[in-house]
PDB file of C-alpha atoms and ligand atoms in Angstrom:
ATOM      1  CA  MET A   1      56.601 156.996 112.692  1.00  0.00           C
ATOM      2  CA  ASN A   2      58.033 153.478 112.900  1.00  0.00           C
ATOM      3  CA  PRO A   3      55.083 151.358 114.233  1.00  0.00           C
ATOM      4  CA  THR A   4      57.336 149.120 116.355  1.00  0.00           C
ATOM      5  CA  ILE A   5      58.862 152.158 118.075  1.00  0.00           C
ATOM      6  CA  GLN A   6      55.416 153.754 118.445  1.00  0.00           C
ATOM      7  CA  SER A   7      53.966 150.745 120.212  1.00  0.00           C
ATOM      8  CA  ALA A   8      57.071 150.433 122.440  1.00  0.00           C
ATOM      9  CA  ILE A   9      56.734 154.116 123.453  1.00  0.00           C
ATOM     10  CA  ASN A  10      53.027 153.664 124.231  1.00  0.00           C
ATOM     11  CA  LYS A  11      53.924 150.659 126.390  1.00  0.00           C
ATOM     12  CA  GLN A  12      56.540 152.745 128.230  1.00  0.00           C
ATOM     13  CA  ILE A  13      54.017 155.546 128.866  1.00  0.00           C
ATOM     14  CA  ASN A  14      51.948 152.894 130.649  1.00  0.00           C
ATOM     15  CA  GLU A  15      55.016 151.699 132.632  1.00  0.00           C
ATOM     16  CA  GLU A  16      55.751 155.256 133.790  1.00  0.00           C
ATOM     17  CA  LEU A  17      52.114 155.882 134.740  1.00  0.00           C
ATOM     18  CA  PHE A  18      52.088 152.620 136.686  1.00  0.00           C
ATOM     19  CA  SER A  19      55.237 153.887 138.459  1.00  0.00           C
ATOM     20  CA  ALA A  20      53.298 157.017 139.470  1.00  0.00           C
ATOM     21  CA  TYR A  21      50.424 154.824 140.692  1.00  0.00           C
ATOM     22  CA  LEU A  22      52.794 152.597 142.680  1.00  0.00           C
ATOM     23  CA  TYR A  23      54.498 155.574 144.358  1.00  0.00           C
ATOM     24  CA  LEU A  24      51.103 157.104 145.122  1.00  0.00           C
ATOM     25  CA  ALA A  25      50.093 153.802 146.776  1.00  0.00           C
ATOM     26  CA  ILE A  26      53.336 153.731 148.800  1.00  0.00           C
ATOM     27  CA  ALA A  27      52.873 157.429 149.726  1.00  0.00           C
ATOM     28  CA  SER A  28      49.350 156.708 150.972  1.00  0.00           C
ATOM     29  CA  TYR A  29      50.541 153.710 152.988  1.00  0.00           C
ATOM     30  CA  ALA A  30      53.423 155.730 154.495  1.00  0.00           C
ATOM     31  CA  GLY A  31      50.982 158.499 155.463  1.00  0.00           C
ATOM     32  CA  SER A  32      48.612 156.017 157.069  1.00  0.00           C
ATOM     33  CA  LYS A  33      51.461 154.570 159.173  1.00  0.00           C
ATOM     34  CA  GLY A  34      52.596 157.942 160.580  1.00  0.00           C
ATOM     35  CA  PHE A  35      55.463 158.838 158.219  1.00  0.00           C
ATOM     36  CA  PRO A  36      54.410 162.152 156.620  1.00  0.00           C
ATOM     37  CA  GLY A  37      57.958 162.827 155.376  1.00  0.00           C
ATOM     38  CA  LEU A  38      58.136 159.522 153.525  1.00  0.00           C
ATOM     39  CA  GLN A  39      54.617 160.204 152.231  1.00  0.00           C
ATOM     40  CA  ASN A  40      55.919 163.487 150.788  1.00  0.00           C
ATOM     41  CA  TRP A  41      59.065 161.860 149.305  1.00  0.00           C
ATOM     42  CA  MET A  42      56.964 159.172 147.594  1.00  0.00           C
ATOM     43  CA  THR A  43      54.424 161.772 146.371  1.00  0.00           C
ATOM     44  CA  VAL A  44      57.245 163.738 144.696  1.00  0.00           C
ATOM     45  CA  GLN A  45      58.374 160.448 143.108  1.00  0.00           C
ATOM     46  CA  ALA A  46      54.830 159.960 141.779  1.00  0.00           C
ATOM     47  CA  GLN A  47      54.784 163.490 140.315  1.00  0.00           C
ATOM     48  CA  GLU A  48      58.129 162.888 138.592  1.00  0.00           C
ATOM     49  CA  GLU A  49      56.798 159.650 137.077  1.00  0.00           C
ATOM     50  CA  ILE A  50      53.934 161.532 135.460  1.00  0.00           C
ATOM     51  CA  ASP A  51      56.570 163.837 133.932  1.00  0.00           C
ATOM     52  CA  HIS A  52      58.449 160.778 132.647  1.00  0.00           C
ATOM     53  CA  ALA A  53      55.256 159.524 130.987  1.00  0.00           C
ATOM     54  CA  MET A  54      54.602 162.958 129.466  1.00  0.00           C
ATOM     55  CA  GLY A  55      58.183 163.098 128.157  1.00  0.00           C
ATOM     56  CA  PHE A  56      57.449 159.996 126.053  1.00  0.00           C
ATOM     57  CA  GLN A  57      54.035 161.371 125.080  1.00  0.00           C
ATOM     58  CA  ILE A  58      55.587 164.634 123.820  1.00  0.00           C
ATOM     59  CA  HIS A  59      58.327 162.789 121.912  1.00  0.00           C
ATOM     60  CA  LEU A  60      55.765 160.549 120.218  1.00  0.00           C
ATOM     61  CA  LEU A  61      53.600 163.523 119.189  1.00  0.00           C
ATOM     62  CA  ARG A  62      56.605 165.510 117.941  1.00  0.00           C
ATOM     63  CA  ARG A  63      57.521 162.561 115.714  1.00  0.00           C
ATOM     64  CA  GLY A  64      54.037 162.378 114.205  1.00  0.00           C
ATOM     65  CA  GLY A  65      53.109 159.287 116.216  1.00  0.00           C
ATOM     66  CA  GLU A  66      49.833 158.349 117.885  1.00  0.00           C
ATOM     67  CA  VAL A  67      49.438 158.154 121.663  1.00  0.00           C
ATOM     68  CA  GLU A  68      47.294 155.273 122.910  1.00  0.00           C
ATOM     69  CA  LEU A  69      46.730 155.110 126.657  1.00  0.00           C
ATOM     70  CA  ASP A  70      46.118 151.663 128.114  1.00  0.00           C
ATOM     71  CA  ALA A  71      44.576 150.680 131.483  1.00  0.00           C
ATOM     72  CA  ILE A  72      46.917 151.037 134.464  1.00  0.00           C
ATOM     73  CA  GLU A  73      47.546 147.959 136.593  1.00  0.00           C
ATOM     74  CA  LYS A  74      46.379 148.014 140.210  1.00  0.00           C
ATOM     75  CA  PRO A  75      49.297 148.472 142.636  1.00  0.00           C
ATOM     76  CA  ALA A  76      49.688 146.713 145.995  1.00  0.00           C
ATOM     77  CA  LYS A  77      48.033 148.280 149.050  1.00  0.00           C
ATOM     78  CA  GLU A  78      50.407 147.315 151.870  1.00  0.00           C
ATOM     79  CA  PHE A  79      54.177 147.654 151.848  1.00  0.00           C
ATOM     80  CA  GLY A  80      55.459 146.805 155.347  1.00  0.00           C
ATOM     81  CA  SER A  81      58.074 148.935 157.146  1.00  0.00           C
ATOM     82  CA  PRO A  82      59.457 152.237 155.775  1.00  0.00           C
ATOM     83  CA  LEU A  83      62.547 150.260 154.687  1.00  0.00           C
ATOM     84  CA  ASP A  84      60.314 147.770 152.827  1.00  0.00           C
ATOM     85  CA  MET A  85      58.481 150.696 151.181  1.00  0.00           C
ATOM     86  CA  VAL A  86      61.718 152.134 149.754  1.00  0.00           C
ATOM     87  CA  LYS A  87      62.930 148.639 148.793  1.00  0.00           C
ATOM     88  CA  ALA A  88      59.715 148.154 146.787  1.00  0.00           C
ATOM     89  CA  GLY A  89      60.515 151.434 145.000  1.00  0.00           C
ATOM     90  CA  LEU A  90      64.088 150.369 144.220  1.00  0.00           C
ATOM     91  CA  GLU A  91      62.994 146.964 142.893  1.00  0.00           C
ATOM     92  CA  HIS A  92      60.542 148.721 140.597  1.00  0.00           C
ATOM     93  CA  GLU A  93      63.184 151.200 139.394  1.00  0.00           C
ATOM     94  CA  LYS A  94      65.436 148.262 138.465  1.00  0.00           C
ATOM     95  CA  HIS A  95      62.590 146.928 136.337  1.00  0.00           C
ATOM     96  CA  ILE A  96      62.177 150.363 134.703  1.00  0.00           C
ATOM     97  CA  SER A  97      65.926 150.577 134.008  1.00  0.00           C
ATOM     98  CA  GLY A  98      65.573 147.250 132.166  1.00  0.00           C
ATOM     99  CA  CYS A  99      62.652 148.667 130.134  1.00  0.00           C
ATOM    100  CA  ILE A 100      64.692 151.749 129.166  1.00  0.00           C
ATOM    101  CA  ASN A 101      67.654 149.579 128.170  1.00  0.00           C
ATOM    102  CA  ASP A 102      65.343 147.422 126.028  1.00  0.00           C
ATOM    103  CA  LEU A 103      63.991 150.578 124.347  1.00  0.00           C
ATOM    104  CA  PHE A 104      67.528 151.753 123.551  1.00  0.00           C
ATOM    105  CA  ASP A 105      68.339 148.317 122.147  1.00  0.00           C
ATOM    106  CA  LEU A 106      65.205 148.524 119.959  1.00  0.00           C
ATOM    107  CA  ALA A 107      66.083 152.078 118.829  1.00  0.00           C
ATOM    108  CA  GLN A 108      69.492 150.787 117.722  1.00  0.00           C
ATOM    109  CA  LYS A 109      68.022 147.790 115.876  1.00  0.00           C
ATOM    110  CA  GLU A 110      65.485 150.041 114.118  1.00  0.00           C
ATOM    111  CA  LYS A 111      68.151 152.698 113.410  1.00  0.00           C
ATOM    112  CA  ASP A 112      65.986 155.376 115.059  1.00  0.00           C
ATOM    113  CA  PHE A 113      68.760 157.823 115.953  1.00  0.00           C
ATOM    114  CA  ALA A 114      66.433 160.565 117.254  1.00  0.00           C
ATOM    115  CA  PHE A 115      64.898 158.100 119.711  1.00  0.00           C
ATOM    116  CA  GLN A 116      68.353 156.944 120.811  1.00  0.00           C
ATOM    117  CA  SER A 117      69.317 160.543 121.536  1.00  0.00           C
ATOM    118  CA  PHE A 118      66.048 161.151 123.411  1.00  0.00           C
ATOM    119  CA  LEU A 119      66.520 158.016 125.532  1.00  0.00           C
ATOM    120  CA  THR A 120      69.905 159.073 126.912  1.00  0.00           C
ATOM    121  CA  TRP A 121      68.034 161.413 129.307  1.00  0.00           C
ATOM    122  CA  TYR A 122      66.121 158.405 130.697  1.00  0.00           C
ATOM    123  CA  ILE A 123      69.275 156.281 130.939  1.00  0.00           C
ATOM    124  CA  ASP A 124      70.898 158.973 133.126  1.00  0.00           C
ATOM    125  CA  GLU A 125      67.672 159.472 135.089  1.00  0.00           C
ATOM    126  CA  GLN A 126      67.523 155.758 135.983  1.00  0.00           C
ATOM    127  CA  VAL A 127      71.030 155.928 137.470  1.00  0.00           C
ATOM    128  CA  GLU A 128      69.776 158.774 139.694  1.00  0.00           C
ATOM    129  CA  GLU A 129      66.558 156.947 140.604  1.00  0.00           C
ATOM    130  CA  GLU A 130      68.391 153.805 141.714  1.00  0.00           C
ATOM    131  CA  GLU A 131      71.065 155.837 143.508  1.00  0.00           C
ATOM    132  CA  GLY A 132      68.463 157.926 145.400  1.00  0.00           C
ATOM    133  CA  ALA A 133      66.514 154.872 146.576  1.00  0.00           C
ATOM    134  CA  GLN A 134      69.697 153.028 147.578  1.00  0.00           C
ATOM    135  CA  GLU A 135      70.899 156.035 149.612  1.00  0.00           C
ATOM    136  CA  LEU A 136      67.626 156.083 151.497  1.00  0.00           C
ATOM    137  CA  ILE A 137      67.800 152.313 152.083  1.00  0.00           C
ATOM    138  CA  ASP A 138      71.346 152.707 153.454  1.00  0.00           C
ATOM    139  CA  LYS A 139      70.279 155.473 155.863  1.00  0.00           C
ATOM    140  CA  MET A 140      67.265 153.467 157.061  1.00  0.00           C
ATOM    141  CA  THR A 141      69.389 150.349 157.500  1.00  0.00           C
ATOM    142  CA  ILE A 142      71.903 152.288 159.656  1.00  0.00           C
ATOM    143  CA  LEU A 143      69.069 153.713 161.784  1.00  0.00           C
ATOM    144  CA  GLY A 144      67.375 150.329 162.221  1.00  0.00           C
ATOM    145  CA  ASP A 145      64.750 150.668 164.946  1.00  0.00           C
ATOM    146  CA  ASN A 146      66.279 153.813 166.486  1.00  0.00           C
ATOM    147  CA  GLY A 147      62.952 155.659 166.900  1.00  0.00           C
ATOM    148  CA  PRO A 148      64.262 159.248 167.290  1.00  0.00           C
ATOM    149  CA  GLY A 149      66.605 158.705 164.332  1.00  0.00           C
ATOM    150  CA  VAL A 150      63.779 157.353 162.157  1.00  0.00           C
ATOM    151  CA  LEU A 151      61.616 160.379 163.027  1.00  0.00           C
ATOM    152  CA  ALA A 152      64.488 162.799 162.295  1.00  0.00           C
ATOM    153  CA  LEU A 153      64.994 161.157 158.891  1.00  0.00           C
ATOM    154  CA  ASP A 154      61.255 161.405 158.218  1.00  0.00           C
ATOM    155  CA  LYS A 155      61.431 165.133 158.937  1.00  0.00           C
ATOM    156  CA  GLU A 156      64.298 165.419 156.416  1.00  0.00           C
ATOM    157  CA  LEU A 157      62.186 163.649 153.756  1.00  0.00           C
ATOM    158  CA  ALA A 158      59.370 166.145 154.334  1.00  0.00           C
ATOM    159  CA  ALA A 159      61.584 168.866 152.820  1.00  0.00           C
ATOM    160  CA  ARG A 160      61.738 167.311 149.339  1.00  0.00           C
ATOM    161  CA  ALA A 161      59.933 169.547 146.840  1.00  0.00           C
ATOM    162  CA  TYR A 162      58.655 168.690 143.368  1.00  0.00           C
ATOM    163  CA  LYS A 163      60.338 170.408 140.434  1.00  0.00           C
ATOM    164  CA  PRO A 164      59.058 169.927 136.874  1.00  0.00           C
ATOM    165  CA  SER A 165      61.331 167.493 135.075  1.00  0.00           C
ATOM    166  CA  SER A 166      63.785 168.844 132.473  1.00  0.00           C
ATOM    167  CA  ILE A 167      62.517 166.229 129.964  1.00  0.00           C
ATOM    168  CA  LEU A 168      59.367 168.359 129.604  1.00  0.00           C
ATOM    169  CA  ILE A 169      61.402 171.251 128.162  1.00  0.00           C
ATOM    170  CA  GLN A 170      62.156 170.064 124.632  1.00  0.00           C
TER     171      GLN A 170
HETATM  172 MG1   MG B   1      60.263 156.869 135.636  1.00  0.00          MG
END
């Protein structure tokens, strides 16, 4: 295994696990503020992030690499309004999209074609992540402080169910 790629994958495992931690923090905050639907939506996000981390872990092991787990950074505790909570998620996803793009750039420089192929799943996934957060931001912005509307949207978010990510089936 190319050591530069190996260390970049280990770093990305940490990024994805931090994402899970961040969403778990936002989920907890949403729950504490009376938004159980948003709590559920953010919890599903957190579960998906663990899958993203495990996708990299599995790829590294399949390539004969070594997984090295680092300490996970402490996330924030307070996130403001439901709109601010989703905005924090979107900002983070933009950062992750940048990380994935950097990994693809590295895979090209190092001529690691298998890693390039593997990363296309994450490139597509980031489009979905940013799109999903933006859609929610748009809905919340339209609702503004329309209480019944906000509660109806929260009920809708309660219906989101976790499904194991397709990246785990390799
Ligand atoms: Mg992710």
